[in-house]
PDB file of C-alpha atoms in Angstrom:
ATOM      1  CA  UNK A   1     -39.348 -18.203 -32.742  1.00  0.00           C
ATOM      2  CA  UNK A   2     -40.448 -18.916 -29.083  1.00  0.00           C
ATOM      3  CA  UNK A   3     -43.317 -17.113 -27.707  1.00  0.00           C
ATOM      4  CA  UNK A   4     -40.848 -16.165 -24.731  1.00  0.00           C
ATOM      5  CA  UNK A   5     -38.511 -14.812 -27.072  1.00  0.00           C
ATOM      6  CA  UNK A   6     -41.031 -12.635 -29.241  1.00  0.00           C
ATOM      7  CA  UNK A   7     -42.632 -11.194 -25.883  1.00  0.00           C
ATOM      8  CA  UNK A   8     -38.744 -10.800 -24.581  1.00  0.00           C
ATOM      9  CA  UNK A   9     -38.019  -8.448 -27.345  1.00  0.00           C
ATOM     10  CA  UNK A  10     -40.795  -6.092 -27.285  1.00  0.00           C
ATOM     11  CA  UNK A  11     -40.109  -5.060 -24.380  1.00  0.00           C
ATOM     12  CA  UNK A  12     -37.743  -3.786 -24.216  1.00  0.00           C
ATOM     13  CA  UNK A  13     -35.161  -3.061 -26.613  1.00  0.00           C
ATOM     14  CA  UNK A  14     -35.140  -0.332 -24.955  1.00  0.00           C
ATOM     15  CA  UNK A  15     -37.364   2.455 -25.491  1.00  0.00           C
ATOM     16  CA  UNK A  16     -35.740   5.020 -24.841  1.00  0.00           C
ATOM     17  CA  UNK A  17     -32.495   4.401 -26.497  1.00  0.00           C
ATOM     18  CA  UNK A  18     -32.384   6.767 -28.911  1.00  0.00           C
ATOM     19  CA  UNK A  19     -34.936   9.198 -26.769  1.00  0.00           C
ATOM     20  CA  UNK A  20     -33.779  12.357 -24.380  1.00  0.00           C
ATOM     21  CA  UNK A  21     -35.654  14.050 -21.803  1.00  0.00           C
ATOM     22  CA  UNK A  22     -33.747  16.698 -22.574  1.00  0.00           C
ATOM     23  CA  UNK A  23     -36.184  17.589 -25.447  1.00  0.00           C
ATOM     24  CA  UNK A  24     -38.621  18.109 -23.229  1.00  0.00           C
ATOM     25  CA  UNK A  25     -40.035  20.936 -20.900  1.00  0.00           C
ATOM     26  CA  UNK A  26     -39.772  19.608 -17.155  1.00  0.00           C
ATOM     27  CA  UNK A  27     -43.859  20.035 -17.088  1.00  0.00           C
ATOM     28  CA  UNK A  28     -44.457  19.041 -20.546  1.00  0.00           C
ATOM     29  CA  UNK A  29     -44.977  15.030 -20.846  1.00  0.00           C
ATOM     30  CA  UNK A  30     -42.925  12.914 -23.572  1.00  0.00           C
ATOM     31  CA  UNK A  31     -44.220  10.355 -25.603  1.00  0.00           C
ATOM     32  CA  UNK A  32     -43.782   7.063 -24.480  1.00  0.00           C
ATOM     33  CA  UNK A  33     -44.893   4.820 -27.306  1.00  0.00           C
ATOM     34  CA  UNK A  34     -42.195   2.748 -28.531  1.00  0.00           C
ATOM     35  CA  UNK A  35     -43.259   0.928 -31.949  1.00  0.00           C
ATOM     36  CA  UNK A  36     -41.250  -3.062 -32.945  1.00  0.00           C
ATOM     37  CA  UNK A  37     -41.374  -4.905 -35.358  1.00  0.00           C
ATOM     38  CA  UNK A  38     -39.910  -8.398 -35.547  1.00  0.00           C
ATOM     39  CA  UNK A  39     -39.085  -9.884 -38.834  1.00  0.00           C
ATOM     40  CA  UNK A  40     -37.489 -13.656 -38.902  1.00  0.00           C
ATOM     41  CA  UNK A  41     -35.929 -14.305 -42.181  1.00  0.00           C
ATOM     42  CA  UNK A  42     -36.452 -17.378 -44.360  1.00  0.00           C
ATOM     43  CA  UNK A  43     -34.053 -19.974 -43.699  1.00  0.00           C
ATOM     44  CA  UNK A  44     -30.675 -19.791 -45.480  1.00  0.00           C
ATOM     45  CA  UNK A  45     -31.740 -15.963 -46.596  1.00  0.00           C
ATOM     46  CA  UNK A  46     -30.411 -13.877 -43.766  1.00  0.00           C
ATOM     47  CA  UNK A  47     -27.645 -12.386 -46.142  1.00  0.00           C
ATOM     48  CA  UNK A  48     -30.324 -11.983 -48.512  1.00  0.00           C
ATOM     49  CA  UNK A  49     -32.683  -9.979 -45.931  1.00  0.00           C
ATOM     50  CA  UNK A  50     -30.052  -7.385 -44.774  1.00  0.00           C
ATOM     51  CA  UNK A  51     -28.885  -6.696 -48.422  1.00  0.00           C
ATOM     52  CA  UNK A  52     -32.272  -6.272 -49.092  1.00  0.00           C
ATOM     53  CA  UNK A  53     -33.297  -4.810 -45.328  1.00  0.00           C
ATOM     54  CA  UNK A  54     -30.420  -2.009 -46.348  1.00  0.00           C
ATOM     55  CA  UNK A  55     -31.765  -0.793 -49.419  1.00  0.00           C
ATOM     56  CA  UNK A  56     -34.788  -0.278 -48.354  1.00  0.00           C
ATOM     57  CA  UNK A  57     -33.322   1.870 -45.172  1.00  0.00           C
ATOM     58  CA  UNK A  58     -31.945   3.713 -47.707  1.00  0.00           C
ATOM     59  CA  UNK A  59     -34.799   4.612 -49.836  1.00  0.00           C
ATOM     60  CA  UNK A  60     -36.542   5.454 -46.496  1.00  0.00           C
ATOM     61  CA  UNK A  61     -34.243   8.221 -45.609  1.00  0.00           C
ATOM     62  CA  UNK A  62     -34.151   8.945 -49.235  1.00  0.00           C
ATOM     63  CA  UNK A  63     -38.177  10.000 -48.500  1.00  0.00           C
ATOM     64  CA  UNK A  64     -37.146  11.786 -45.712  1.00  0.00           C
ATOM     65  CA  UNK A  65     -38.434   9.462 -43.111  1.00  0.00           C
ATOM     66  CA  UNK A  66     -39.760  11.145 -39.639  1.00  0.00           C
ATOM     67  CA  UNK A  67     -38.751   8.159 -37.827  1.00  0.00           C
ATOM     68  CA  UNK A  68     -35.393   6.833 -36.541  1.00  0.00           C
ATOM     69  CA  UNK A  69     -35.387   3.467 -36.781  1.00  0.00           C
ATOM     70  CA  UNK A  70     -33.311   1.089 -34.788  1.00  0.00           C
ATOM     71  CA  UNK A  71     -32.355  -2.819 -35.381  1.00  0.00           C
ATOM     72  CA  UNK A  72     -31.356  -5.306 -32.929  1.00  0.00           C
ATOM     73  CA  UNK A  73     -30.492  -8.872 -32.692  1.00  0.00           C
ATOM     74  CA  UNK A  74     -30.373 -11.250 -30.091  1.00  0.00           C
ATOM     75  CA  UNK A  75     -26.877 -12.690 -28.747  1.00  0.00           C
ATOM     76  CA  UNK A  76     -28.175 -14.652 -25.943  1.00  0.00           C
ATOM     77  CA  UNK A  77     -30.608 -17.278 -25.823  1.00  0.00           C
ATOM     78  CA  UNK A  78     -32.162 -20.371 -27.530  1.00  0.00           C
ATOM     79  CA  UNK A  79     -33.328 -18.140 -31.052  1.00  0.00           C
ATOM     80  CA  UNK A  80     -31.119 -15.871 -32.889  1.00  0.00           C
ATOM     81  CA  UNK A  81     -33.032 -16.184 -36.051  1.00  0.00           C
ATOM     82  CA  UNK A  82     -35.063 -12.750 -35.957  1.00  0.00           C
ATOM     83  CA  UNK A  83     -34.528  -8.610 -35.965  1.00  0.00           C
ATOM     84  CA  UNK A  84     -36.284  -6.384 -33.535  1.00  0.00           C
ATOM     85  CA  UNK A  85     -37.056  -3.174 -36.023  1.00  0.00           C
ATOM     86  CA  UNK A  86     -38.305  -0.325 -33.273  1.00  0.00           C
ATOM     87  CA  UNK A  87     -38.852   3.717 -32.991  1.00  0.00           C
ATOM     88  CA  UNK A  88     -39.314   5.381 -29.961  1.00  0.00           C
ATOM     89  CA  UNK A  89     -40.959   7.462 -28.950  1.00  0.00           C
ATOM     90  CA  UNK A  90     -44.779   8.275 -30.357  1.00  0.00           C
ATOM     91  CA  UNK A  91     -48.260   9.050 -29.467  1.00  0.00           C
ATOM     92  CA  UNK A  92     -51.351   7.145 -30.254  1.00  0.00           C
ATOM     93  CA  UNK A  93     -52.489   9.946 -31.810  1.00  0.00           C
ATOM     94  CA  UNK A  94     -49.710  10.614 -34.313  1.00  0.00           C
ATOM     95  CA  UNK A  95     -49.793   7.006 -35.684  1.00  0.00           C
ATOM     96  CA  UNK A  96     -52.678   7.656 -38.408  1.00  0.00           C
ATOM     97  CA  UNK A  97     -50.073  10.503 -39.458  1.00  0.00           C
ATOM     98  CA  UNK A  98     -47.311   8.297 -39.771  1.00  0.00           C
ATOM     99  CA  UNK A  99     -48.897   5.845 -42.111  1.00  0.00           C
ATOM    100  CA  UNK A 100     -50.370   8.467 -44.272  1.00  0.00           C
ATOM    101  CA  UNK A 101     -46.575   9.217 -45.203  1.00  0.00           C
ATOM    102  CA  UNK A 102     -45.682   5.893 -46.179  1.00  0.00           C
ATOM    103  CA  UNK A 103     -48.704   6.091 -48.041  1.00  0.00           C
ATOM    104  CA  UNK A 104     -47.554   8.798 -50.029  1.00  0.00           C
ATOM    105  CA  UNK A 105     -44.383   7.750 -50.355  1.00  0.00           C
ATOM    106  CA  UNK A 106     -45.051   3.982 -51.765  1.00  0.00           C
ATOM    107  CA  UNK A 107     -43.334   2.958 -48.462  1.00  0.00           C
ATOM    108  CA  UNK A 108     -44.606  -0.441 -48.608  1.00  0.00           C
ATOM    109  CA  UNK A 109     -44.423  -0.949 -52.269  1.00  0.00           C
ATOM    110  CA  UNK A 110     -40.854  -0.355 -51.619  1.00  0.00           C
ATOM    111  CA  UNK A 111     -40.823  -2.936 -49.269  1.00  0.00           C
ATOM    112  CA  UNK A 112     -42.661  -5.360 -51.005  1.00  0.00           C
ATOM    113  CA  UNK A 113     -40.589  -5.346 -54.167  1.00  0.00           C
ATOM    114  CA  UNK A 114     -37.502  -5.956 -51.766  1.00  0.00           C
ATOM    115  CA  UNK A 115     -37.699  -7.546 -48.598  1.00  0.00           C
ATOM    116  CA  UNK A 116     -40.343  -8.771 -48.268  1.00  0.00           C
ATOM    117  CA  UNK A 117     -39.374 -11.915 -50.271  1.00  0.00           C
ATOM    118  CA  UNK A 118     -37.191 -12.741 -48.093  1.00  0.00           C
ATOM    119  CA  UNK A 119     -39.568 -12.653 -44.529  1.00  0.00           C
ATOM    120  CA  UNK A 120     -40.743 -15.907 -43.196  1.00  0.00           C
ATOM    121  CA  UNK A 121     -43.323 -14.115 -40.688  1.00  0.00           C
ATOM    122  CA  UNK A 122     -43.600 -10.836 -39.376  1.00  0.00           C
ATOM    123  CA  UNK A 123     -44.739  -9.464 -35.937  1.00  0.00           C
ATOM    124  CA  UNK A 124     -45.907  -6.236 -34.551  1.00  0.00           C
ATOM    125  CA  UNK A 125     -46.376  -4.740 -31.203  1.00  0.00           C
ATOM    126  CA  UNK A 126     -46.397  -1.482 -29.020  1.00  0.00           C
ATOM    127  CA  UNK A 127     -44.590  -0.881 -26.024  1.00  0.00           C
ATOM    128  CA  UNK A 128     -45.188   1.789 -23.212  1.00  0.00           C
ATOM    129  CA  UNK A 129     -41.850   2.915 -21.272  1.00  0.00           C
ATOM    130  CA  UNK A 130     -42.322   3.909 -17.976  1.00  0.00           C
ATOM    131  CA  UNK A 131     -40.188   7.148 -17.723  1.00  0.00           C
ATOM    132  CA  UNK A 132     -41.241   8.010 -14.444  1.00  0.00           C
ATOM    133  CA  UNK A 133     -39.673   4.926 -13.186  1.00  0.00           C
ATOM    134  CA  UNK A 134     -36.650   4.786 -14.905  1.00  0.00           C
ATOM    135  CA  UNK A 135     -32.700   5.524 -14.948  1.00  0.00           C
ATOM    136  CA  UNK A 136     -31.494   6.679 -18.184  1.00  0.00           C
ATOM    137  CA  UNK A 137     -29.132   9.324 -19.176  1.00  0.00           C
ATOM    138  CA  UNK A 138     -29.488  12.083 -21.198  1.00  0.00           C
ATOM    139  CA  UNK A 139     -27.506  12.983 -24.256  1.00  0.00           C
ATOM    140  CA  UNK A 140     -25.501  10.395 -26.324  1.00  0.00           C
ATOM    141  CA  UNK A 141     -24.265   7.301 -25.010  1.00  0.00           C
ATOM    142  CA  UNK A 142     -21.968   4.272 -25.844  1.00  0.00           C
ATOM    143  CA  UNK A 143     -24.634   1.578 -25.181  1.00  0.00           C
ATOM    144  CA  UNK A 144     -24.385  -1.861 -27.450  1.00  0.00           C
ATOM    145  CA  UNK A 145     -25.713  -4.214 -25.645  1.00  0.00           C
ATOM    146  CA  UNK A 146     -29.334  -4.899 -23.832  1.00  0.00           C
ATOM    147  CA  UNK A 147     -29.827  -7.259 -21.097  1.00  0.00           C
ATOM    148  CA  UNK A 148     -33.729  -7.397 -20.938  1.00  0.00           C
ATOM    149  CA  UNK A 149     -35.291  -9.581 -18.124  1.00  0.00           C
ATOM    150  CA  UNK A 150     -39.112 -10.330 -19.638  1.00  0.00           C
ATOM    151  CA  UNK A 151     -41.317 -11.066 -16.469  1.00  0.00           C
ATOM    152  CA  UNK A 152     -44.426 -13.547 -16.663  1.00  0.00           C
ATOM    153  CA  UNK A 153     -46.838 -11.550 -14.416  1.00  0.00           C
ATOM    154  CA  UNK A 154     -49.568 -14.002 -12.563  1.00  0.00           C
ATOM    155  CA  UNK A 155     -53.523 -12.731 -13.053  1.00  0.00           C
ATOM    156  CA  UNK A 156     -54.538  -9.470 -10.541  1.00  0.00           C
ATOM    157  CA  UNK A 157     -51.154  -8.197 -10.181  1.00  0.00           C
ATOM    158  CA  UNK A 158     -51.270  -5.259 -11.379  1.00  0.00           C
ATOM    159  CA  UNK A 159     -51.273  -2.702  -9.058  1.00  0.00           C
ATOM    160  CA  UNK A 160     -49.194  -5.329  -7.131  1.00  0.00           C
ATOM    161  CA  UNK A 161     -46.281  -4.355  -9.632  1.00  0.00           C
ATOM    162  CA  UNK A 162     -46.259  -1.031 -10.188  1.00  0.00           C
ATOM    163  CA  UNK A 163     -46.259  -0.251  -6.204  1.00  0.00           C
ATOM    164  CA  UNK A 164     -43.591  -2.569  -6.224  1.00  0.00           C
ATOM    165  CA  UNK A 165     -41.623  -1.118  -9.615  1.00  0.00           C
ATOM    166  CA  UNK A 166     -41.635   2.153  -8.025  1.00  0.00           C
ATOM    167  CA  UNK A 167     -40.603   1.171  -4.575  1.00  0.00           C
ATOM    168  CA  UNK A 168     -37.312  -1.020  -6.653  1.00  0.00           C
ATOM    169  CA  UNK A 169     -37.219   1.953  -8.333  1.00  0.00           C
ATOM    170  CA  UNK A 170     -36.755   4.926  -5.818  1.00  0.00           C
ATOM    171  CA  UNK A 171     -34.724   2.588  -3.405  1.00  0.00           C
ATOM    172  CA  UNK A 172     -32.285   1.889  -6.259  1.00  0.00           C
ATOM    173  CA  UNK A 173     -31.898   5.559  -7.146  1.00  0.00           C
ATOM    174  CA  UNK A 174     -31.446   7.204  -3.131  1.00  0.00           C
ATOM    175  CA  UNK A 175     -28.912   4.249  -2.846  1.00  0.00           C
ATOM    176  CA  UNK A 176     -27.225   5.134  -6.015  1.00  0.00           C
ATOM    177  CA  UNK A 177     -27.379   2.031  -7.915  1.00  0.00           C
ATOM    178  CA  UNK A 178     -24.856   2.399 -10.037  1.00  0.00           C
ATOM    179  CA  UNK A 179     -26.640   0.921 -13.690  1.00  0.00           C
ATOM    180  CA  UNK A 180     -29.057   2.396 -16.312  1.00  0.00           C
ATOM    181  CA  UNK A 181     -32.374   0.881 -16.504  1.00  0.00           C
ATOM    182  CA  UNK A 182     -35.877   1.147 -18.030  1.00  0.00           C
ATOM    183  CA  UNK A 183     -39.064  -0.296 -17.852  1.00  0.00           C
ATOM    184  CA  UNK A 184     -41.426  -1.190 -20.377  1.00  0.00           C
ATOM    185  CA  UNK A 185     -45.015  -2.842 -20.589  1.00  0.00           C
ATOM    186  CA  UNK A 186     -45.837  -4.566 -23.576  1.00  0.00           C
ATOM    187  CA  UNK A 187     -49.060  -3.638 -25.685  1.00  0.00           C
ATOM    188  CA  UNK A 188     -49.897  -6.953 -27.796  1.00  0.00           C
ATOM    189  CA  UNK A 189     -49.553 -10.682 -27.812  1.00  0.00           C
ATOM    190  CA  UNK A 190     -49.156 -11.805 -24.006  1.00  0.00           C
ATOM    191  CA  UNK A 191     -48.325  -8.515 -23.239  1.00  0.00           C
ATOM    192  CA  UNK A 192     -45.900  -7.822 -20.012  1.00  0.00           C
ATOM    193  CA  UNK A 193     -43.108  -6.291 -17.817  1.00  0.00           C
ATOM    194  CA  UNK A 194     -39.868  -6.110 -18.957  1.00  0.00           C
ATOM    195  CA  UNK A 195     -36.706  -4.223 -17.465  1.00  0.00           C
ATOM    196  CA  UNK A 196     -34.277  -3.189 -19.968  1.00  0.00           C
ATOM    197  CA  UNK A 197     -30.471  -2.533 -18.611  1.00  0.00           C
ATOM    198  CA  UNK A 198     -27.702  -0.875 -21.550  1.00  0.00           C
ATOM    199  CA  UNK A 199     -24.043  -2.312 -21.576  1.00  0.00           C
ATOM    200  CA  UNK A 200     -21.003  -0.794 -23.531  1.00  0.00           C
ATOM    201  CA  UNK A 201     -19.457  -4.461 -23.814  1.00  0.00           C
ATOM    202  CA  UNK A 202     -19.677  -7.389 -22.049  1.00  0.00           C
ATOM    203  CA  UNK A 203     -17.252  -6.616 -19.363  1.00  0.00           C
ATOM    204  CA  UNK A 204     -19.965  -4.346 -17.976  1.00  0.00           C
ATOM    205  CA  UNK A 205     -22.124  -7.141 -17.170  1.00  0.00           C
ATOM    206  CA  UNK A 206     -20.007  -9.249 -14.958  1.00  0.00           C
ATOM    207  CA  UNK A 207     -21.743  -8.835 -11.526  1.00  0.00           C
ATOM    208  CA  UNK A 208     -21.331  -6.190  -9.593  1.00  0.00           C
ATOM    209  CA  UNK A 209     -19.179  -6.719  -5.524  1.00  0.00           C
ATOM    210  CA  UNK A 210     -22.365  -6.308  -3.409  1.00  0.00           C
ATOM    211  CA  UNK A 211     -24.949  -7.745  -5.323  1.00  0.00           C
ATOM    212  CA  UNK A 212     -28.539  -5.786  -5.442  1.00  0.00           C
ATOM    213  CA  UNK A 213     -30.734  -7.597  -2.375  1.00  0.00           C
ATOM    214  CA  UNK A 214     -27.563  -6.807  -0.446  1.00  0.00           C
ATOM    215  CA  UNK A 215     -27.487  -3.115  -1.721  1.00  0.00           C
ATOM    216  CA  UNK A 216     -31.430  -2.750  -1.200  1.00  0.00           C
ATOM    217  CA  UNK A 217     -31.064  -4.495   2.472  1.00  0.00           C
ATOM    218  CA  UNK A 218     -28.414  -1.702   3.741  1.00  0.00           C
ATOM    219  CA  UNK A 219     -30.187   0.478   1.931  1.00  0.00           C
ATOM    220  CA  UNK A 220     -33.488  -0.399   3.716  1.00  0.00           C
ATOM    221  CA  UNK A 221     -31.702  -0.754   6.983  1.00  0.00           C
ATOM    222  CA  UNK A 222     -33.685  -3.943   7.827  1.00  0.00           C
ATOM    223  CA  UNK A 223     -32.267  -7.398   6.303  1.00  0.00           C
ATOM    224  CA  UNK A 224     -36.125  -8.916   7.089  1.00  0.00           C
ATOM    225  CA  UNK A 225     -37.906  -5.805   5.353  1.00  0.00           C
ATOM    226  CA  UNK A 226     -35.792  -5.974   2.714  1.00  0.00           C
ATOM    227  CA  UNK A 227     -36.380  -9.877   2.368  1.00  0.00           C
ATOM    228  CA  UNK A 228     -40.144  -9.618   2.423  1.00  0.00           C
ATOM    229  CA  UNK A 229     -40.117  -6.777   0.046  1.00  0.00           C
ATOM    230  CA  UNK A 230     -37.849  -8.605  -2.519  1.00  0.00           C
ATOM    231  CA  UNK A 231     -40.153 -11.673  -1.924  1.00  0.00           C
ATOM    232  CA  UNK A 232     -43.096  -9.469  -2.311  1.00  0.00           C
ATOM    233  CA  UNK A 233     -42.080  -8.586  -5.422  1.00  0.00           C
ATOM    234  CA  UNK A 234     -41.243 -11.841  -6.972  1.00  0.00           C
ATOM    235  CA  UNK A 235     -44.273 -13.513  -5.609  1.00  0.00           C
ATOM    236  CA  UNK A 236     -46.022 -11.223  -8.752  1.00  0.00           C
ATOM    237  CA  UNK A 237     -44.873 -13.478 -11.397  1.00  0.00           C
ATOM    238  CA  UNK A 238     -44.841 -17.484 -12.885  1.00  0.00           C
ATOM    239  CA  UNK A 239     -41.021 -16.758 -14.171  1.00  0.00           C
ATOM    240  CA  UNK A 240     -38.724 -14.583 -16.099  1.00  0.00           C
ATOM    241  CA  UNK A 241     -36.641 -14.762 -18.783  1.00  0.00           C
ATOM    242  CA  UNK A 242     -32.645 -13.151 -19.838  1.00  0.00           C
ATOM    243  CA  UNK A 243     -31.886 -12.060 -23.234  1.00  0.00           C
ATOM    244  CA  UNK A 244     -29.205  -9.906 -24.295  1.00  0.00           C
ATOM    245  CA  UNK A 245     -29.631  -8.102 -27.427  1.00  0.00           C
ATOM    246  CA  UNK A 246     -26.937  -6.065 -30.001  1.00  0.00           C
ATOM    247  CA  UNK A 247     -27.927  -3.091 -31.566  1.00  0.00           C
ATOM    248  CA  UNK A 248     -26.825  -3.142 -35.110  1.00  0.00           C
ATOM    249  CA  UNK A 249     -26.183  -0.152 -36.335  1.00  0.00           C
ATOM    250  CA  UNK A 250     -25.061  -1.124 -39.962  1.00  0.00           C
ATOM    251  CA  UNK A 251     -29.111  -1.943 -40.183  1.00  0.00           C
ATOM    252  CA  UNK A 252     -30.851   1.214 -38.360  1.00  0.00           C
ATOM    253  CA  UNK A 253     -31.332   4.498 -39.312  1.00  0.00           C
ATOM    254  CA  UNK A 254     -30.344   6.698 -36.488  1.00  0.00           C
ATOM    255  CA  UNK A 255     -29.687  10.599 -36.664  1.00  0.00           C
TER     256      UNK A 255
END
């Protein structure tokens, strides 16, 4: 699997798809740890894996697992070998707590005698979303698909891009942009931005009338402003890559 591709899916897959502020006290902060795995089958065992991958969700749930967790594939792109396992959200702090129960519960062994045969390499990585920033509904939604645009940021940009994420940000919501989104920063490997948007079908990602630099100039009132700030922006990375990912809900555990 391409290193693009790996640092693609972390990103992102969205970490806050199964996650509600509505949980939440306005002044009480959310986690905002989202925890992937990616798993790439051996080749010629994928219908191996997910018999296998299912039975082991089962036994999980069976133990009374605290986590929900999600699986997603890619659609689009040059690799479609792999699975993106994820939960969000969590805290640093409750990890240690986490693994004592599979611990307890001969969660691996489980795994072990089951999968695990059938894995050609594993991957692992943490992912902080950026609530603050975001545009995500509440409640229960319809989403299946996950366009995720991975960004190669350039050395010192930093602050750079999170003026800039918030400026995209606030602009897109006071002009009503009318899309979900989500940002995430990856924690591991290369490490990265990624903005995550949610589709109910492909229909939904045809492009929109008035595309967004023509959105964000009205909305800026000045075509050159907008311009430099768009350029501004982009001038923060090497590249950036589009990948569209399915959620597969025959392979996750959600409530």
């Amino acid at each position: 699997m391409s290193k693009v591709i790996l640092k693609t899916f972390i990103v992102s897959l969205l970490a806050i798809i199964q996650f509600s502020f509505s949980a939440f006290a306005a002044d009480e902060k959310p986690p905002s740890l989202a925890d992937s795995w990616v798993m790439v089958p051996n080749a010629g065992q994928q219908a191996q894996f997910e018999q296998a991958f299912k039975e082991h969700l089962k036994f999980r749930v069976s133990k009374g697992d605290p986590r929900n967790w999600n699986t997603y594939v890619p659609v689009v792109g040059n690799d479609l070998n792999f699975y993106v396992v994820r939960f969000c959200c969590t805290a640093f702090k409750d990890i240690e707590n986490y693994i004592k129960w599979e611990n307890d519960n001969k969660v691996n062994d489980h795994w072990n005698s089951t999968v695990h045969q059938y894995v050609a390499r594993y991957e692992h990585y943490y992912s902080r979303v950026d609530f603050a920033n975001g545009n995500w509904p509440e409640g229960e939604n319809n989403f299946k698909y996950f366009a995720v645009t991975d960004y190669k940021d350039k050395m010192g940009t930093g602050k750079s891009i999170s003026d800039g994420k918030k400026m995209l940000s606030d602009t897109a919501k006071a002009m009503k942009w009318p899309y979900s989104w989500a940002w995430t920063w990856q924690i591991g490997g290369d490490g990265g931005l990624s903005l995550v948007i949610p589709y109910e079908g492909y229909a939904g990602m045809a492009p929109p009338e008035k595309s967004f630099a023509a959105a964000f100039a009205e909305q800026i009132g000045d075509k050159q402003k907008a311009e430099d700030a768009l350029k501004s922006w982009t001038d923060n990375f090497h590249s950036t890559t589009y990948t569209v990912y399915r959620i597969r809900e025959d392979l996750s555990a959600s409530e």
